[in-house]
Tab-separated table of N, CA and C in Angstrom:
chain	number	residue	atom	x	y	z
Q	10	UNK	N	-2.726	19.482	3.643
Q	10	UNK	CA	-3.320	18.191	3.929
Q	10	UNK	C	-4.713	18.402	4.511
Q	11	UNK	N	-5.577	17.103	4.372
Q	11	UNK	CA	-6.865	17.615	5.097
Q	11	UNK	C	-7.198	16.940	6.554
Q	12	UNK	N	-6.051	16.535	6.886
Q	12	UNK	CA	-5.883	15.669	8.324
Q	12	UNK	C	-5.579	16.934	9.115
Q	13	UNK	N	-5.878	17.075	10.093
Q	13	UNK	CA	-6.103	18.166	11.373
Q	13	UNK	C	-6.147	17.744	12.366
Q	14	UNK	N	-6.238	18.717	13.419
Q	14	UNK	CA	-6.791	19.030	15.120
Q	14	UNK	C	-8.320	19.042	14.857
Q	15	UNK	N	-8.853	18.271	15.849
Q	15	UNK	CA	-10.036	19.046	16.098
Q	15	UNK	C	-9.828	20.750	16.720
Q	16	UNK	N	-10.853	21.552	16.975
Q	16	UNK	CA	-10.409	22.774	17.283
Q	16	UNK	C	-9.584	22.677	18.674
Q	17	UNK	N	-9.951	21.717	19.628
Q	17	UNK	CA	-9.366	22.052	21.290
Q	17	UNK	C	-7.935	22.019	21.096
Q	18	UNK	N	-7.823	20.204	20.509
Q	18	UNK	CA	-6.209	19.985	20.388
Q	18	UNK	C	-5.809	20.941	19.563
Q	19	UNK	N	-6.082	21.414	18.572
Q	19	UNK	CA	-5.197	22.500	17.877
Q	19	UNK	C	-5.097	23.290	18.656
Q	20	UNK	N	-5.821	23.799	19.912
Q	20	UNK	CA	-5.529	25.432	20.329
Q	20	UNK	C	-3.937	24.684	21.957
Q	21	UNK	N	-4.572	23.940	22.392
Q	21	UNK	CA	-3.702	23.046	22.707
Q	21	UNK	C	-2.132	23.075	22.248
Q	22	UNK	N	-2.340	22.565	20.948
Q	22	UNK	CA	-1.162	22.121	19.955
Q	22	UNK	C	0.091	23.269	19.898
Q	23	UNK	N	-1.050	24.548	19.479
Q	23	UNK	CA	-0.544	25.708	19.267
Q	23	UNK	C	0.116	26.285	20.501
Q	24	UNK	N	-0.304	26.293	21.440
Q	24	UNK	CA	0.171	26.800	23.014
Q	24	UNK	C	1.491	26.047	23.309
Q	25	UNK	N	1.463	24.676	23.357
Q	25	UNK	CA	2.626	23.820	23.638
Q	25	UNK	C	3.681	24.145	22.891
Q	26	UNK	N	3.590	24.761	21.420
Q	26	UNK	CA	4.998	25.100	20.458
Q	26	UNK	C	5.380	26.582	20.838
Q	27	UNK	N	4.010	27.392	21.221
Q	27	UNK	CA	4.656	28.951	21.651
Q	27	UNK	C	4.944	28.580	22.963
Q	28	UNK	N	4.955	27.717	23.770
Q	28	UNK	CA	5.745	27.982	25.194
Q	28	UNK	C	7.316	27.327	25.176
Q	29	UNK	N	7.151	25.849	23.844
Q	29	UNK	CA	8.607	25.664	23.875
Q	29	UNK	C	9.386	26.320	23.047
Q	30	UNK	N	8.882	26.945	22.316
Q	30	UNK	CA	10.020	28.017	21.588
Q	30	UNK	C	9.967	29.369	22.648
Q	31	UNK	N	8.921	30.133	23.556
Q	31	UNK	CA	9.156	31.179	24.245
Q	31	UNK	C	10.786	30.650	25.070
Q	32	UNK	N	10.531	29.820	25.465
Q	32	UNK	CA	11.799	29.122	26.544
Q	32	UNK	C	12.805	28.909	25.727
Q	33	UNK	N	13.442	29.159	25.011
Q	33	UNK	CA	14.473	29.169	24.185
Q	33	UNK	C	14.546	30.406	23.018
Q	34	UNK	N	13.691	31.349	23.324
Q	34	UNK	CA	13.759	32.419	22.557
Q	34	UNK	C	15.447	33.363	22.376
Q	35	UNK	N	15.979	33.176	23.337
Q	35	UNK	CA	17.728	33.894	23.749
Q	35	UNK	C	18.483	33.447	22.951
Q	36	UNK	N	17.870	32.602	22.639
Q	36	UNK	CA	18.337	31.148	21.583
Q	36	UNK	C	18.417	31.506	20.048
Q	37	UNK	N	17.413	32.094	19.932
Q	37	UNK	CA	17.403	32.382	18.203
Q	37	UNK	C	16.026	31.756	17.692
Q	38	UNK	N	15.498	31.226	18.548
Q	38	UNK	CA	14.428	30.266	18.128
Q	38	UNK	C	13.095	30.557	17.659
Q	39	UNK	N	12.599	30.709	16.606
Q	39	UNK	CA	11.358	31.737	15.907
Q	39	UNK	C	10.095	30.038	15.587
Q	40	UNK	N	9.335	30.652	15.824
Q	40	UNK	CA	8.227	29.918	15.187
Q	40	UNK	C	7.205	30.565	14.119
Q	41	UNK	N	7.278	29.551	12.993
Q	41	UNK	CA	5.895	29.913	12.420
Q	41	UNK	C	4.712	28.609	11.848
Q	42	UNK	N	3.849	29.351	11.607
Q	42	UNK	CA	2.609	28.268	11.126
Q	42	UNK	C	2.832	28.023	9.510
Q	43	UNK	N	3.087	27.216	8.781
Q	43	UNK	CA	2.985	27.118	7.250
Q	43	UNK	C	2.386	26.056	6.711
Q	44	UNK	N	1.244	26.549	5.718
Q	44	UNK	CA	0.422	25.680	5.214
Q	44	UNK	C	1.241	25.435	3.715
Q	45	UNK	N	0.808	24.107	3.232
Q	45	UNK	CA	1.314	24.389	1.985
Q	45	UNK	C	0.737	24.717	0.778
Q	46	UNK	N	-0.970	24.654	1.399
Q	46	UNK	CA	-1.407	24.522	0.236
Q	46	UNK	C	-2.004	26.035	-0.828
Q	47	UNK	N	-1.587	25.808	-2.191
Q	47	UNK	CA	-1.118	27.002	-2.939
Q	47	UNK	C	0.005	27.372	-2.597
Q	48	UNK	N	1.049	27.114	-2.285
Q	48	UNK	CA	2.202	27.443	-2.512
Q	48	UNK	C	3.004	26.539	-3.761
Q	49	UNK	N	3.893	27.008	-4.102
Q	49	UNK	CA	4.342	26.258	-5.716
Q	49	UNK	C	5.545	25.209	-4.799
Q	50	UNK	N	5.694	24.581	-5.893
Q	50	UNK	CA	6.816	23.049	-5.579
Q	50	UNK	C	7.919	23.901	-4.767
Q	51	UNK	N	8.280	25.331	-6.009
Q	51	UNK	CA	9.569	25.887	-5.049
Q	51	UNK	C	9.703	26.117	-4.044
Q	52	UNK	N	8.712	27.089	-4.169
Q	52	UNK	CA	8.642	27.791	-2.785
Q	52	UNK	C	8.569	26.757	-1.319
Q	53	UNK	N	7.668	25.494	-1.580
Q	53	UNK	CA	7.892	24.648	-0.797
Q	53	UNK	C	9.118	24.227	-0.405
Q	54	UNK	N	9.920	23.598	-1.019
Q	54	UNK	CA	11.348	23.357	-0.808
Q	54	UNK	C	12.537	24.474	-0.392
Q	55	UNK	N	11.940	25.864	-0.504
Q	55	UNK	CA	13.068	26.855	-0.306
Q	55	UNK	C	12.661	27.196	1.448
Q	56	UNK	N	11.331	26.470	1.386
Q	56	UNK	CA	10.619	26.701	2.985
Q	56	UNK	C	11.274	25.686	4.125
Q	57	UNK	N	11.296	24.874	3.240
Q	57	UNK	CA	11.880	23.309	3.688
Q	57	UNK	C	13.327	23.420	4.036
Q	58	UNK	N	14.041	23.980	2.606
Q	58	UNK	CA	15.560	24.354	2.973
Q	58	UNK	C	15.896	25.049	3.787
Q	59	UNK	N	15.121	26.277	4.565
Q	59	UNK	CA	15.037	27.248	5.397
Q	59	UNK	C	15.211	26.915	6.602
Q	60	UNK	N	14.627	25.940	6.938
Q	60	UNK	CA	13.781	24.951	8.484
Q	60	UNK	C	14.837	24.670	9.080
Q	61	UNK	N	14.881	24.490	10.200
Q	61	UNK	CA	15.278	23.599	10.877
Q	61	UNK	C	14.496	22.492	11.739
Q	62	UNK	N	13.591	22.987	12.162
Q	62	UNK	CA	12.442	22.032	12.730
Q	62	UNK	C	11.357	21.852	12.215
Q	63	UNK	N	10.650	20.824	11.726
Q	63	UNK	CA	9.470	20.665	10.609
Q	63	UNK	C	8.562	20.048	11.450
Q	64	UNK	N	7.458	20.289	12.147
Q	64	UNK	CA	6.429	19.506	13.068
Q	64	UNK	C	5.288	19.557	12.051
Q	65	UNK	N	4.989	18.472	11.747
Q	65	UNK	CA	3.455	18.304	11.096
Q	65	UNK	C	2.515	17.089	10.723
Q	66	UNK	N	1.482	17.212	10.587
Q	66	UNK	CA	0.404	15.988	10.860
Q	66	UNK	C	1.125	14.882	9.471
Q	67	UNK	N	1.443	13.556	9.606
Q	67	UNK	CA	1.608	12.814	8.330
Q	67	UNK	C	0.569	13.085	7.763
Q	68	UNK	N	1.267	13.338	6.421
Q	68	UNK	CA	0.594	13.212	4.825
Q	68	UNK	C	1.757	13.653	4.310
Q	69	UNK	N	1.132	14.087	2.508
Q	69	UNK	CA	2.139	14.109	1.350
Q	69	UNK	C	2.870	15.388	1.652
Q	70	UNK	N	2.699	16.540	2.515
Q	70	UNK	CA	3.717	17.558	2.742
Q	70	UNK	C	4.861	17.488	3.634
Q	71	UNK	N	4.675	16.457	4.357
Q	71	UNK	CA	6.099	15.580	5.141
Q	71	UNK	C	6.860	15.327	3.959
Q	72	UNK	N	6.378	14.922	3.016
Q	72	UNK	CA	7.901	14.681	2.070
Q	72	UNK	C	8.740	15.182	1.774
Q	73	UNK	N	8.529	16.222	1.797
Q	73	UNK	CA	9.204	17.467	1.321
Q	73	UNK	C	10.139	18.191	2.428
Q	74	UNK	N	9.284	18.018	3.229
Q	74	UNK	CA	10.419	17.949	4.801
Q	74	UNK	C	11.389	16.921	4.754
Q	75	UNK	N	11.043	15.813	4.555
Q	75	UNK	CA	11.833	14.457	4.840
Q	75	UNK	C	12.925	14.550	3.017
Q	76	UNK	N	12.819	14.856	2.161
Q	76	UNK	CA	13.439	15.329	1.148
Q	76	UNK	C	14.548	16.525	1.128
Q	77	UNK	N	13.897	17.485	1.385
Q	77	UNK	CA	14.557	18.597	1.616
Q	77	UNK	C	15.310	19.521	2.716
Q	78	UNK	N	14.658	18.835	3.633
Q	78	UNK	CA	15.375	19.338	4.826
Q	78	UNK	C	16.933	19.678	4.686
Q	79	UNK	N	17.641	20.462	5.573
Q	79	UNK	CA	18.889	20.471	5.478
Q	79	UNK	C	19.619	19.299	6.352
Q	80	UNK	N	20.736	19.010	6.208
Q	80	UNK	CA	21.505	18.561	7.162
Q	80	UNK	C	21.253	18.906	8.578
Q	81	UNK	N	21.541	18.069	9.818
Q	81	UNK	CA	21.393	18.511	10.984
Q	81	UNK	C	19.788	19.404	10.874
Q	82	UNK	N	19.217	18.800	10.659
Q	82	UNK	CA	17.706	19.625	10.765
Q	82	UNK	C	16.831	18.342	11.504
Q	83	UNK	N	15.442	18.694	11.813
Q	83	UNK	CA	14.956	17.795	12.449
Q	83	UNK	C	13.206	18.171	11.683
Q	84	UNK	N	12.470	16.672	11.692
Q	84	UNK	CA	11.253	16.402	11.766
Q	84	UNK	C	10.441	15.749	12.419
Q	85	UNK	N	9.240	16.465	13.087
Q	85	UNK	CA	8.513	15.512	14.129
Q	85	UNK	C	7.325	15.513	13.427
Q	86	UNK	N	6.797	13.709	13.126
Q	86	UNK	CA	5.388	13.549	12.326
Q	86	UNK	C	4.332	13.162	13.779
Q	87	UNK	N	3.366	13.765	13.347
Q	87	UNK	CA	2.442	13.371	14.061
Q	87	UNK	C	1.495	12.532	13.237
Q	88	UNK	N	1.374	11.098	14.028
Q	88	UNK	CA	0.453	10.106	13.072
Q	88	UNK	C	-1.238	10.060	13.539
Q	89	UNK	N	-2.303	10.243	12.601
Q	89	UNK	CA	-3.519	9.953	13.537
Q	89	UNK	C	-3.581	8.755	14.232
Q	90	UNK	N	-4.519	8.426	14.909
Q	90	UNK	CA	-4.910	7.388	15.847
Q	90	UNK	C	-5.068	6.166	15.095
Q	91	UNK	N	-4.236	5.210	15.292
Q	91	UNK	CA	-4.425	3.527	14.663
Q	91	UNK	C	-3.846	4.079	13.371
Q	92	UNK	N	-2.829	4.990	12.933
Q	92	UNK	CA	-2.362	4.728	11.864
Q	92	UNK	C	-0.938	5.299	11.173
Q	93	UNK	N	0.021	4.912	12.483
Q	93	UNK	CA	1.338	5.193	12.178
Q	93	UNK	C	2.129	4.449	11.128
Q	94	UNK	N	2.859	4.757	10.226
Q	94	UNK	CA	3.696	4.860	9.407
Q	94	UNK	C	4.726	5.193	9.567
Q	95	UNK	N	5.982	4.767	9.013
Q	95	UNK	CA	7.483	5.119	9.042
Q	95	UNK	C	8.059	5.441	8.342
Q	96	UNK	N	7.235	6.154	7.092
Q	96	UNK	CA	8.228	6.225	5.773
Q	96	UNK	C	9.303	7.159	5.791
Q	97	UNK	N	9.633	8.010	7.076
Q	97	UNK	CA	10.564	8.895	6.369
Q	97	UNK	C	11.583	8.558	7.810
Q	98	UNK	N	11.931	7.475	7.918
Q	98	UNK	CA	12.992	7.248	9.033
Q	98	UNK	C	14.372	6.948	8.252
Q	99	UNK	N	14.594	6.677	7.037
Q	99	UNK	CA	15.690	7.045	6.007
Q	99	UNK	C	16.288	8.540	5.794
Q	100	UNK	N	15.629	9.400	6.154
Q	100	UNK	CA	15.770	10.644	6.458
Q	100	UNK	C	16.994	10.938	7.552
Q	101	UNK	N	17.440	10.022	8.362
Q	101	UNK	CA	18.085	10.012	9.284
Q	101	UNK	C	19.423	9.645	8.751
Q	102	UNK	N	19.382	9.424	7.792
Q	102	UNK	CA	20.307	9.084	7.075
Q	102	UNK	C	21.278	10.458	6.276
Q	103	UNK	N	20.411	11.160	6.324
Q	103	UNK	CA	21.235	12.163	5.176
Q	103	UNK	C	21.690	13.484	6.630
Q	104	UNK	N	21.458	13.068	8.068
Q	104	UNK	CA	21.795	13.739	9.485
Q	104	UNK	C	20.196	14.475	9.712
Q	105	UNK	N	19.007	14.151	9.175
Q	105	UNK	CA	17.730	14.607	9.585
Q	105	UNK	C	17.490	13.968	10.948
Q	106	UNK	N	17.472	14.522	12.151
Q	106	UNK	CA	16.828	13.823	13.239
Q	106	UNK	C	14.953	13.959	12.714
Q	107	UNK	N	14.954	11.930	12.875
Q	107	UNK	CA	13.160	12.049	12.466
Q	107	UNK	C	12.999	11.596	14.101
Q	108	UNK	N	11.489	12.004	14.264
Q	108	UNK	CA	11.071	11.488	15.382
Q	108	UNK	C	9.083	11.750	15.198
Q	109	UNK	N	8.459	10.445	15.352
Q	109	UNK	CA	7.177	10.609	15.524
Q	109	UNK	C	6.352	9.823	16.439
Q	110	UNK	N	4.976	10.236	16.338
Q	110	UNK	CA	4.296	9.931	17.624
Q	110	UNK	C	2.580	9.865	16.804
Q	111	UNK	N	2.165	8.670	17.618
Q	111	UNK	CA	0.837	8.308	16.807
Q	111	UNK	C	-0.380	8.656	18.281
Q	112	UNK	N	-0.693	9.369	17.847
Q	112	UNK	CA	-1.974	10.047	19.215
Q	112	UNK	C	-2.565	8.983	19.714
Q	113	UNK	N	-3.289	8.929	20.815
Q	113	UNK	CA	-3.567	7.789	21.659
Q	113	UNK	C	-5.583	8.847	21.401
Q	114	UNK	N	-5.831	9.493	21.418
Q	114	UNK	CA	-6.862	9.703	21.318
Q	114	UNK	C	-7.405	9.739	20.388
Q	115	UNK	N	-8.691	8.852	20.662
Q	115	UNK	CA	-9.780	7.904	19.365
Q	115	UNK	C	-10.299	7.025	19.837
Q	116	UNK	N	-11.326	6.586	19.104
Q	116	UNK	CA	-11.957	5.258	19.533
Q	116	UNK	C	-12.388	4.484	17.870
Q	117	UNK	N	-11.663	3.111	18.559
Q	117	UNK	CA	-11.984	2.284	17.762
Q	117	UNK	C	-12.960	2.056	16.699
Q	118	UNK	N	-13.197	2.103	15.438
Q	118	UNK	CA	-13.695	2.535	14.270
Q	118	UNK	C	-14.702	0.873	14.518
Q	119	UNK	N	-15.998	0.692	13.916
Q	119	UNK	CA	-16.862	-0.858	13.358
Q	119	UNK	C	-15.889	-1.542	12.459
Q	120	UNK	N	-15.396	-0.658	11.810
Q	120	UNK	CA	-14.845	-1.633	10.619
Q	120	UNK	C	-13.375	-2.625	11.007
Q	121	UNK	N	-12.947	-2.133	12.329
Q	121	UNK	CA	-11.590	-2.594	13.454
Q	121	UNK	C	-11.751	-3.801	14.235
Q	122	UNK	N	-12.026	-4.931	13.148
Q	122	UNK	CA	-12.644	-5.884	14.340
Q	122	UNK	C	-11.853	-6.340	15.892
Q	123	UNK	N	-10.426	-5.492	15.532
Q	123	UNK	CA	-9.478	-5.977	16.564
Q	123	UNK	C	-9.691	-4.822	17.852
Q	124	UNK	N	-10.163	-4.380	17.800
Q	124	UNK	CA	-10.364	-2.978	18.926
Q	124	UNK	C	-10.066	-3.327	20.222
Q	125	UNK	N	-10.142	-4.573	20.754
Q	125	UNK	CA	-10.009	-5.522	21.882
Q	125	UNK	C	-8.737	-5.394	22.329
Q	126	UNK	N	-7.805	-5.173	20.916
Q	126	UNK	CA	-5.708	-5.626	20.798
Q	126	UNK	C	-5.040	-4.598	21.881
Q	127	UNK	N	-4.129	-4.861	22.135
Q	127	UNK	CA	-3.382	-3.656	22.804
Q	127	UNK	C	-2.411	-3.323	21.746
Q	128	UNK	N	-2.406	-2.364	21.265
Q	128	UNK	CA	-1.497	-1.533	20.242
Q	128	UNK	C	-0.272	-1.379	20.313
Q	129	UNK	N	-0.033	-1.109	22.055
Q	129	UNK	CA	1.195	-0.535	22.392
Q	129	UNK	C	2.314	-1.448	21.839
Q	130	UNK	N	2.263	-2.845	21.939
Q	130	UNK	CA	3.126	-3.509	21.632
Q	130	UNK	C	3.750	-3.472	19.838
Q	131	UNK	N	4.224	-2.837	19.520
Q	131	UNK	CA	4.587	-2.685	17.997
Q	131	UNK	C	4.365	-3.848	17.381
Q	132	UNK	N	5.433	-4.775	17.721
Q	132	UNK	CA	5.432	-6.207	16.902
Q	132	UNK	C	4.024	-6.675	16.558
Q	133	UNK	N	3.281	-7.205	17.793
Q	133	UNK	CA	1.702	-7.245	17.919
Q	133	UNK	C	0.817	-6.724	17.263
Q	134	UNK	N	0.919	-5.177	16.717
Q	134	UNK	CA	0.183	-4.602	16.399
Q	134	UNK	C	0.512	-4.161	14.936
Q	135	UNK	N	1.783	-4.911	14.411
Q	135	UNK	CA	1.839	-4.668	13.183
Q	135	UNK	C	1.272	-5.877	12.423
Q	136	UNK	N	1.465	-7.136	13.321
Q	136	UNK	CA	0.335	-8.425	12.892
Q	136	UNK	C	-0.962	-8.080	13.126
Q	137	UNK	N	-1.585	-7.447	13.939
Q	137	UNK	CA	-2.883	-7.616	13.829
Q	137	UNK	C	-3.499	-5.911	13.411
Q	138	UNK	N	-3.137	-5.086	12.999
Q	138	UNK	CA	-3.744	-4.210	12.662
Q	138	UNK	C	-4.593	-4.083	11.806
Q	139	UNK	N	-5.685	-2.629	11.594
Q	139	UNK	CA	-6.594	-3.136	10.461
Q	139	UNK	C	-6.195	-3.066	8.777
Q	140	UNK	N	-7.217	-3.539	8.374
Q	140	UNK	CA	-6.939	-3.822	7.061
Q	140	UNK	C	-6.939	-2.357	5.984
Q	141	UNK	N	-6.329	-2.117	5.094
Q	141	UNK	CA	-6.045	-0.735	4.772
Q	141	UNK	C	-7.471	0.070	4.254
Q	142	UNK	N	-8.828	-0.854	3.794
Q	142	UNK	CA	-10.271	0.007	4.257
Q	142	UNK	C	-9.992	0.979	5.641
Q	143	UNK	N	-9.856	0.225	6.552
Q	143	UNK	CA	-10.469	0.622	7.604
Q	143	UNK	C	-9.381	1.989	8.066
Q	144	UNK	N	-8.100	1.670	8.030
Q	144	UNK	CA	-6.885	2.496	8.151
Q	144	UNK	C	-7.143	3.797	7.473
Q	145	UNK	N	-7.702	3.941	6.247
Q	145	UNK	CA	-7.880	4.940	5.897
Q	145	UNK	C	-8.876	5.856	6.262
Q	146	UNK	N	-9.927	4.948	6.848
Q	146	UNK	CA	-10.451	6.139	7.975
Q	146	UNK	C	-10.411	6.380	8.956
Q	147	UNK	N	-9.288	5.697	9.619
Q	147	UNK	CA	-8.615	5.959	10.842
Q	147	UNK	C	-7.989	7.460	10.403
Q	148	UNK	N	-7.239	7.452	8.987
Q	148	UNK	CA	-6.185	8.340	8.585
Q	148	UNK	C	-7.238	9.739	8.286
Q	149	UNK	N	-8.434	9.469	7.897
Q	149	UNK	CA	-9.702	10.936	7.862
Q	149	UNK	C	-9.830	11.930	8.981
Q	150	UNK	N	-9.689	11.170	10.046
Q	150	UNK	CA	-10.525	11.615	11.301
Q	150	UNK	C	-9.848	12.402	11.896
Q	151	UNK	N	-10.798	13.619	12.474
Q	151	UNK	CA	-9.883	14.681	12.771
Q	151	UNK	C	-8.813	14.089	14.158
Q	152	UNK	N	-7.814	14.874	14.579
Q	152	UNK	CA	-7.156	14.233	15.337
Q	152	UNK	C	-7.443	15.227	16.950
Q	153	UNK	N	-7.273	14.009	17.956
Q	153	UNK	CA	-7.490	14.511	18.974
Q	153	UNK	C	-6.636	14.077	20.140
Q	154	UNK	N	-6.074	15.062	20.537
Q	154	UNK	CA	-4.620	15.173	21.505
Q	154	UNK	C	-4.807	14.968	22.918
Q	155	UNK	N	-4.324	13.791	23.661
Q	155	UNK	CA	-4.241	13.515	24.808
Q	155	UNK	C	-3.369	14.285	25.879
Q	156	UNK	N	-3.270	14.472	26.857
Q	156	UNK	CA	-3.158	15.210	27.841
Q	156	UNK	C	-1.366	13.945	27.563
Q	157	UNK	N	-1.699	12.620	27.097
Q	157	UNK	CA	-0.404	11.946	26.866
Q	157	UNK	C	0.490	11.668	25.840
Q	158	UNK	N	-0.800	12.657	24.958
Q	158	UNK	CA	-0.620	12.841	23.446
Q	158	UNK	C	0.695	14.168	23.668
Q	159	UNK	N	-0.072	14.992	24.017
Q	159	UNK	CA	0.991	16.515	24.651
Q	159	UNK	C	2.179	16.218	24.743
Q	160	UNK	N	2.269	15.250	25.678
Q	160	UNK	CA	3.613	15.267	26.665
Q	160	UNK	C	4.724	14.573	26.148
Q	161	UNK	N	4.302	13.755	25.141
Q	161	UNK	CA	4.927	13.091	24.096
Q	161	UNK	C	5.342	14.188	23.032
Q	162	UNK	N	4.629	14.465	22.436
Q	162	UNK	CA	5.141	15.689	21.369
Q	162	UNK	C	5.933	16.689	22.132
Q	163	UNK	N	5.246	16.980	23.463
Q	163	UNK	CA	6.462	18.180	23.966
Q	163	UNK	C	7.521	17.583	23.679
Q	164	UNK	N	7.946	16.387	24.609
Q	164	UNK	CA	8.990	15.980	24.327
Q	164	UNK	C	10.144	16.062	23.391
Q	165	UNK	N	9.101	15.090	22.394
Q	165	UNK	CA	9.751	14.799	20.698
Q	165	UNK	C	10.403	16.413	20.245
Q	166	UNK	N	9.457	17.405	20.215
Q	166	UNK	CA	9.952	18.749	19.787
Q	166	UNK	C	10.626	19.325	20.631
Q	167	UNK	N	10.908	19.384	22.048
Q	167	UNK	CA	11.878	19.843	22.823
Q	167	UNK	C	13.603	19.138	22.245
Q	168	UNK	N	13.457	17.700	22.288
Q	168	UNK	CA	14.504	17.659	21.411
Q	168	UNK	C	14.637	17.645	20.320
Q	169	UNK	N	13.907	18.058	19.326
Q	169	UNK	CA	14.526	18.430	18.069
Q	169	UNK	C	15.236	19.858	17.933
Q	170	UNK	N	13.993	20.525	18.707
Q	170	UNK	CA	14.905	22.015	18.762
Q	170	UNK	C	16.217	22.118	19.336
Q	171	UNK	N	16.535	21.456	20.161
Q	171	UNK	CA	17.786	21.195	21.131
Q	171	UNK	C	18.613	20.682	19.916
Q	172	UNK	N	18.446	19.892	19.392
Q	172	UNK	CA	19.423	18.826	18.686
Q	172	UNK	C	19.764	19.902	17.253
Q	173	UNK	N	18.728	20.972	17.144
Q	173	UNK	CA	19.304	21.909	16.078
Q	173	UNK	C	20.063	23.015	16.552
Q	174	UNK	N	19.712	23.151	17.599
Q	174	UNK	CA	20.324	24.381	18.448
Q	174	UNK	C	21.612	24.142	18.948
């Protein structure tokens, strides 16, 4: 995908998954980094079938997580700023624990005439959000991780690993 960390939150990003997998290492618990891109359809899915925990930025290589995953496996999406999505909460269905989190760090885009809204409220913010121009460059921008952004994803991935373990 071409959605990212800026460099801080990624080094960030990266630290927070090697300290919650170090703490459960007795455990069995391995981490790795996998990109998908150039890898073939298979190999994707035999990566996927492999997993138990799938953490990665939404786009089109979540599907394949949310597809293939095994039973009792888990996925945590991370959404950019102003532009969460739910498509793979059916996933929960086949025993995938989904769980995601839309970063709080960003600032309001010109093209957002609502920038004023408070977001937090779901209902609220699924009536007034922006229009899918503008969303999609919400969905460009590199992503940048709050100190509340963190603590949330720790979270989310502390229990997924738990809930596979």
């Amino acid at each position: 995908s071409k959605r990212g960390f800026d460099k801080h939150s990624h080094e960030k990003f990266v630290k927070l998954l090697q300290d919650l997998v170090a703490q459960r290492q007795t455990r069995g618990v391995e981490l790795s980094f996998i990109r998908f891109e150039g890898k073939s359809f298979a190999e994707q899915v035999r990566l996927m079938r492999s997993s138990g925990v799938v953490i990665g930025i939404h786009g089109a290589n979540l599907v394949n997580a949310a597809l293939f995953a095994p039973p009792f496996s888990a996925v945590v999406e991370i959404f950019p700023y102003r532009y969460s999505r739910n498509y793979y909460l059916a996933g929960s269905n086949g025993g995938v624990l989904y769980s995601s989190w839309e970063v709080t760090g960003g600032q309001p885009l010109r093209c957002d005439h609502r920038s004023d809204i408070d977001y937090s409220d779901p209902v609220k913010r699924k009536a007034l959000e922006p229009d899918m121009h503008c969303r999609l460059k919400y969905r460009s921008l590199p992503i940048i991780l709050t100190t509340k952004d963190l603590s949330s994803i720790e979270t989310r991935v502390a229990i997924a690993i738990d809930y596979v373990i």
